[in-house]
PDB file of C-alpha atoms in Angstrom:
ATOM      1  CA  MET A   1     -16.936 -16.856  16.721  1.00 37.00           C
ATOM      2  CA  ALA A   2     -16.261 -14.471  19.551  1.00 41.00           C
ATOM      3  CA  GLY A   3     -14.712 -11.061  19.055  1.00 41.00           C
ATOM      4  CA  ASN A   4     -14.642  -8.569  16.243  1.00 43.00           C
ATOM      5  CA  LEU A   5     -12.815 -10.246  13.348  1.00 62.00           C
ATOM      6  CA  ASN A   6     -12.056  -8.496  10.079  1.00 87.00           C
ATOM      7  CA  TYR A   7     -12.338 -10.330   6.783  1.00 88.00           C
ATOM      8  CA  VAL A   8     -11.318  -9.884   3.176  1.00 85.00           C
ATOM      9  CA  LEU A   9     -13.422 -11.350   0.365  1.00 85.00           C
ATOM     10  CA  ASP A  10     -12.148 -13.231  -2.683  1.00 86.00           C
ATOM     11  CA  PRO A  11     -13.020 -12.217  -5.260  1.00 87.00           C
ATOM     12  CA  THR A  12     -13.367  -8.651  -4.044  1.00 83.00           C
ATOM     13  CA  HIS A  13     -16.375  -8.115  -6.315  1.00 85.00           C
ATOM     14  CA  GLN A  14     -18.503  -9.921  -8.909  1.00 88.00           C
ATOM     15  CA  PHE A  15     -20.573  -8.441 -11.691  1.00 89.00           C
ATOM     16  CA  VAL A  16     -24.078  -9.688 -12.361  1.00 88.00           C
ATOM     17  CA  GLY A  17     -25.620  -8.219 -15.491  1.00 89.00           C
ATOM     18  CA  LYS A  18     -29.301  -7.840 -16.143  1.00 89.00           C
ATOM     19  CA  LEU A  19     -31.083 -10.400 -14.003  1.00 88.00           C
ATOM     20  CA  THR A  20     -33.281 -12.691 -16.069  1.00 91.00           C
ATOM     21  CA  LYS A  21     -33.061 -15.681 -13.722  1.00 91.00           C
ATOM     22  CA  ASP A  22     -31.798 -16.533 -10.253  1.00 92.00           C
ATOM     23  CA  GLU A  23     -28.004 -16.211  -9.966  1.00 90.00           C
ATOM     24  CA  VAL A  24     -25.570 -17.632  -7.418  1.00 91.00           C
ATOM     25  CA  VAL A  25     -22.673 -15.422  -6.373  1.00 91.00           C
ATOM     26  CA  ASN A  26     -20.095 -16.960  -4.010  1.00 92.00           C
ATOM     27  CA  PHE A  27     -17.235 -15.394  -2.107  1.00 90.00           C
ATOM     28  CA  THR A  28     -14.546 -16.827   0.140  1.00 89.00           C
ATOM     29  CA  ALA A  29     -13.980 -14.872   3.352  1.00 89.00           C
ATOM     30  CA  SER A  30     -10.473 -14.932   4.866  1.00 90.00           C
ATOM     31  CA  ARG A  31      -9.712 -13.481   8.287  1.00 92.00           C
ATOM     32  CA  LEU A  32      -7.287 -10.580   8.636  1.00 94.00           C
ATOM     33  CA  PHE A  33      -4.600 -10.562  11.298  1.00 95.00           C
ATOM     34  CA  SER A  34      -1.740  -8.291  12.435  1.00 96.00           C
ATOM     35  CA  ILE A  35       2.002  -8.682  12.774  1.00 97.00           C
ATOM     36  CA  THR A  36       3.467  -6.564  15.559  1.00 98.00           C
ATOM     37  CA  GLY A  37       6.897  -6.249  17.028  1.00 98.00           C
ATOM     38  CA  GLN A  38       9.827  -4.008  17.791  1.00 98.00           C
ATOM     39  CA  VAL A  39      13.002  -2.893  16.044  1.00 98.00           C
ATOM     40  CA  LYS A  40      15.711  -2.523  18.677  1.00 97.00           C
ATOM     41  CA  ASP A  41      19.465  -2.128  18.929  1.00 96.00           C
ATOM     42  CA  LYS A  42      21.782  -4.784  20.387  1.00 93.00           C
ATOM     43  CA  THR A  43      21.194  -3.404  23.912  1.00 96.00           C
ATOM     44  CA  GLY A  44      17.418  -3.827  23.557  1.00 96.00           C
ATOM     45  CA  LYS A  45      16.605  -0.119  23.115  1.00 97.00           C
ATOM     46  CA  GLY A  46      13.736   0.503  20.668  1.00 98.00           C
ATOM     47  CA  LEU A  47      14.658   2.424  17.513  1.00 98.00           C
ATOM     48  CA  ALA A  48      12.295   5.021  16.049  1.00 98.00           C
ATOM     49  CA  ASN A  49      11.588   5.597  12.344  1.00 97.00           C
ATOM     50  CA  ALA A  50      12.527   2.148  11.048  1.00 97.00           C
ATOM     51  CA  PHE A  51      10.513   1.147   7.975  1.00 97.00           C
ATOM     52  CA  VAL A  52       8.835  -2.284   8.254  1.00 97.00           C
ATOM     53  CA  GLN A  53       7.027  -3.934   5.340  1.00 96.00           C
ATOM     54  CA  ALA A  54       5.224  -7.210   4.643  1.00 96.00           C
ATOM     55  CA  LEU A  55       5.346  -8.586   1.106  1.00 94.00           C
ATOM     56  CA  GLY A  56       2.511 -11.015   0.397  1.00 92.00           C
ATOM     57  CA  PRO A  57      -1.163 -11.074  -0.662  1.00 89.00           C
ATOM     58  CA  PHE A  58      -1.375  -7.522   0.745  1.00 88.00           C
ATOM     59  CA  SER A  59       1.724  -5.442   1.441  1.00 92.00           C
ATOM     60  CA  PRO A  60       1.125  -3.368   4.571  1.00 96.00           C
ATOM     61  CA  GLN A  61       3.912  -1.133   5.837  1.00 97.00           C
ATOM     62  CA  ALA A  62       4.627   0.940   8.927  1.00 98.00           C
ATOM     63  CA  ASP A  63       7.253   3.127  10.562  1.00 98.00           C
ATOM     64  CA  THR A  64       8.292   2.339  14.115  1.00 98.00           C
ATOM     65  CA  ASP A  65       7.179   4.692  16.874  1.00 98.00           C
ATOM     66  CA  SER A  66       9.494   6.379  19.414  1.00 98.00           C
ATOM     67  CA  ASN A  67       9.840   3.038  21.281  1.00 98.00           C
ATOM     68  CA  GLY A  68      10.631   1.029  18.141  1.00 98.00           C
ATOM     69  CA  ASN A  69       7.188  -0.625  17.997  1.00 98.00           C
ATOM     70  CA  TYR A  70       5.326  -1.337  14.752  1.00 98.00           C
ATOM     71  CA  ARG A  71       2.026  -2.891  13.626  1.00 98.00           C
ATOM     72  CA  LEU A  72       1.268  -4.348  10.198  1.00 97.00           C
ATOM     73  CA  ASN A  73      -2.464  -4.808   9.607  1.00 95.00           C
ATOM     74  CA  SER A  74      -4.347  -6.670   6.861  1.00 93.00           C
ATOM     75  CA  ILE A  75      -2.316  -9.887   7.084  1.00 95.00           C
ATOM     76  CA  VAL A  76      -4.487 -12.463   5.279  1.00 93.00           C
ATOM     77  CA  GLU A  77      -5.296 -15.821   6.860  1.00 93.00           C
ATOM     78  CA  ALA A  78      -3.218 -18.695   5.397  1.00 93.00           C
ATOM     79  CA  GLY A  79      -1.031 -16.150   3.574  1.00 93.00           C
ATOM     80  CA  THR A  80       2.735 -16.231   3.209  1.00 94.00           C
ATOM     81  CA  TYR A  81       4.661 -13.021   3.882  1.00 96.00           C
ATOM     82  CA  THR A  82       8.262 -11.854   3.842  1.00 95.00           C
ATOM     83  CA  ILE A  83       8.737  -9.230   6.546  1.00 96.00           C
ATOM     84  CA  THR A  84      11.615  -6.766   6.206  1.00 95.00           C
ATOM     85  CA  ALA A  85      12.814  -3.828   8.280  1.00 96.00           C
ATOM     86  CA  ARG A  86      15.147  -1.011   7.220  1.00 95.00           C
ATOM     87  CA  LEU A  87      16.766   1.842   9.091  1.00 95.00           C
ATOM     88  CA  ASN A  88      19.401   4.221   7.726  1.00 91.00           C
ATOM     89  CA  SER A  89      22.916   3.477   8.998  1.00 88.00           C
ATOM     90  CA  TYR A  90      21.879   0.079  10.396  1.00 92.00           C
ATOM     91  CA  VAL A  91      21.960  -3.550   9.304  1.00 90.00           C
ATOM     92  CA  VAL A  92      18.734  -5.173  10.469  1.00 93.00           C
ATOM     93  CA  GLU A  93      18.314  -8.862  11.330  1.00 93.00           C
ATOM     94  CA  PRO A  94      16.576 -11.016  10.422  1.00 92.00           C
ATOM     95  CA  ASN A  95      16.898  -9.829   6.838  1.00 85.00           C
ATOM     96  CA  GLY A  96      13.588 -10.903   5.329  1.00 88.00           C
ATOM     97  CA  ALA A  97      11.786 -13.121   7.863  1.00 93.00           C
ATOM     98  CA  LEU A  98       9.313 -15.567   6.326  1.00 94.00           C
ATOM     99  CA  VAL A  99       5.899 -15.943   7.989  1.00 94.00           C
ATOM    100  CA  THR A 100       3.823 -18.767   6.479  1.00 94.00           C
ATOM    101  CA  ASN A 101       0.280 -20.095   6.777  1.00 94.00           C
ATOM    102  CA  VAL A 102      -0.854 -17.239   9.029  1.00 94.00           C
ATOM    103  CA  SER A 103      -3.618 -18.360  11.402  1.00 94.00           C
ATOM    104  CA  SER A 104      -3.397 -15.765  14.192  1.00 95.00           C
ATOM    105  CA  ASP A 105      -1.791 -12.462  15.114  1.00 96.00           C
ATOM    106  CA  GLN A 106       2.020 -12.774  15.027  1.00 95.00           C
ATOM    107  CA  THR A 107       4.926 -11.096  16.821  1.00 97.00           C
ATOM    108  CA  LEU A 108       8.269 -10.519  15.093  1.00 97.00           C
ATOM    109  CA  ASP A 109      11.147  -8.482  16.514  1.00 97.00           C
ATOM    110  CA  PHE A 110      14.212  -7.175  14.678  1.00 97.00           C
ATOM    111  CA  VAL A 111      17.686  -6.313  15.968  1.00 97.00           C
ATOM    112  CA  ALA A 112      19.573  -3.476  14.244  1.00 96.00           C
ATOM    113  CA  HIS A 113      23.372  -3.199  14.296  1.00 93.00           C
ATOM    114  CA  GLN A 114      25.193   0.027  13.446  1.00 90.00           C
ATOM    115  CA  ALA A 115      26.454  -0.368   9.874  1.00 82.00           C
ATOM    116  CA  THR A 116      30.076  -0.023   8.914  1.00 76.00           C
ATOM    117  CA  THR A 117      31.525   0.767   5.509  1.00 68.00           C
ATOM    118  CA  THR A 118      33.442  -2.536   5.512  1.00 59.00           C
ATOM    119  CA  SER A 119      30.445  -4.877   5.777  1.00 61.00           C
ATOM    120  CA  ALA A 120      30.338  -7.866   3.458  1.00 69.00           C
ATOM    121  CA  ILE A 121      27.323  -9.214   1.611  1.00 76.00           C
ATOM    122  CA  SER A 122      27.072 -12.933   0.970  1.00 80.00           C
ATOM    123  CA  GLY A 123      24.345 -15.396   0.178  1.00 85.00           C
ATOM    124  CA  PHE A 124      23.159 -18.065  -2.203  1.00 85.00           C
ATOM    125  CA  VAL A 125      20.550 -18.835  -4.834  1.00 89.00           C
ATOM    126  CA  ARG A 126      18.798 -22.188  -4.481  1.00 90.00           C
ATOM    127  CA  ASP A 127      16.051 -23.990  -6.386  1.00 88.00           C
ATOM    128  CA  PRO A 128      12.941 -25.283  -4.554  1.00 88.00           C
ATOM    129  CA  ASN A 129      14.810 -28.533  -3.742  1.00 86.00           C
ATOM    130  CA  GLY A 130      17.637 -26.646  -2.029  1.00 87.00           C
ATOM    131  CA  ASN A 131      20.197 -27.169  -4.813  1.00 88.00           C
ATOM    132  CA  GLY A 132      22.523 -24.313  -5.714  1.00 89.00           C
ATOM    133  CA  VAL A 133      21.762 -22.530  -8.998  1.00 90.00           C
ATOM    134  CA  ALA A 134      24.741 -21.374 -11.081  1.00 89.00           C
ATOM    135  CA  ASN A 135      25.069 -18.334 -13.354  1.00 87.00           C
ATOM    136  CA  VAL A 136      22.376 -16.216 -11.698  1.00 85.00           C
ATOM    137  CA  ARG A 137      22.893 -12.464 -11.788  1.00 83.00           C
ATOM    138  CA  VAL A 138      22.325 -10.776  -8.434  1.00 80.00           C
ATOM    139  CA  GLN A 139      22.207  -6.996  -8.325  1.00 74.00           C
ATOM    140  CA  LEU A 140      22.848  -4.812  -5.300  1.00 71.00           C
ATOM    141  CA  SER A 141      20.922  -1.573  -5.050  1.00 65.00           C
ATOM    142  CA  GLY A 142      20.394   1.000  -2.377  1.00 59.00           C
ATOM    143  CA  SER A 143      22.465   3.574  -0.604  1.00 50.00           C
ATOM    144  CA  LEU A 144      24.940   3.933   2.201  1.00 49.00           C
ATOM    145  CA  SER A 145      23.782   7.480   2.849  1.00 41.00           C
ATOM    146  CA  GLY A 146      23.926   8.489   6.463  1.00 41.00           C
ATOM    147  CA  LEU A 147      27.099   6.550   7.214  1.00 41.00           C
ATOM    148  CA  GLY A 148      29.774   8.724   8.637  1.00 36.00           C
TER     149      GLY A 148
END
C-alpha cells in the first residue's frame, strides 16, 4: 500500500507467560482515518469554538478553529460513528449524523442556526425494524445559557 497509513491493533495487547513452547499470537490491524469538516452559520461563515465529537469504537473530539474547521482523528476502519456538533446559543444540524462502515477519510459539514427560547423539540423512538416504541421515557438535559 502506498502512503503512510496508521493502524490500530485488536486486541491492543496479549500476554504470553513463561515460554515453554512455541506460541502463536495474532492481531487484527484496522486502518485509522479522519473525519473533517466545517461548522458554519446559514450564510456559510465558519463558526469558531464549536465542539465536535465522534461516538464509536474511539471517541475523538475537537473544537473548531477560527474558520469553523475541525478534524477528528482515529476513526477506525469499518467502524460506525455518530458525529455531533454543539455551540452555545445555536442549534446545529444535522443533529447526530451517522457515519457507517468507514473505509476512507470522510467530510461532514454542520450548519448552525441562532437558537431562540421558543424552539420545539420533537422526535421518535423506533425499534430496529422501524416500528414506534411506546412508553419510553426520554429525558432532556443541558442548558440554554448564553441565550439573551
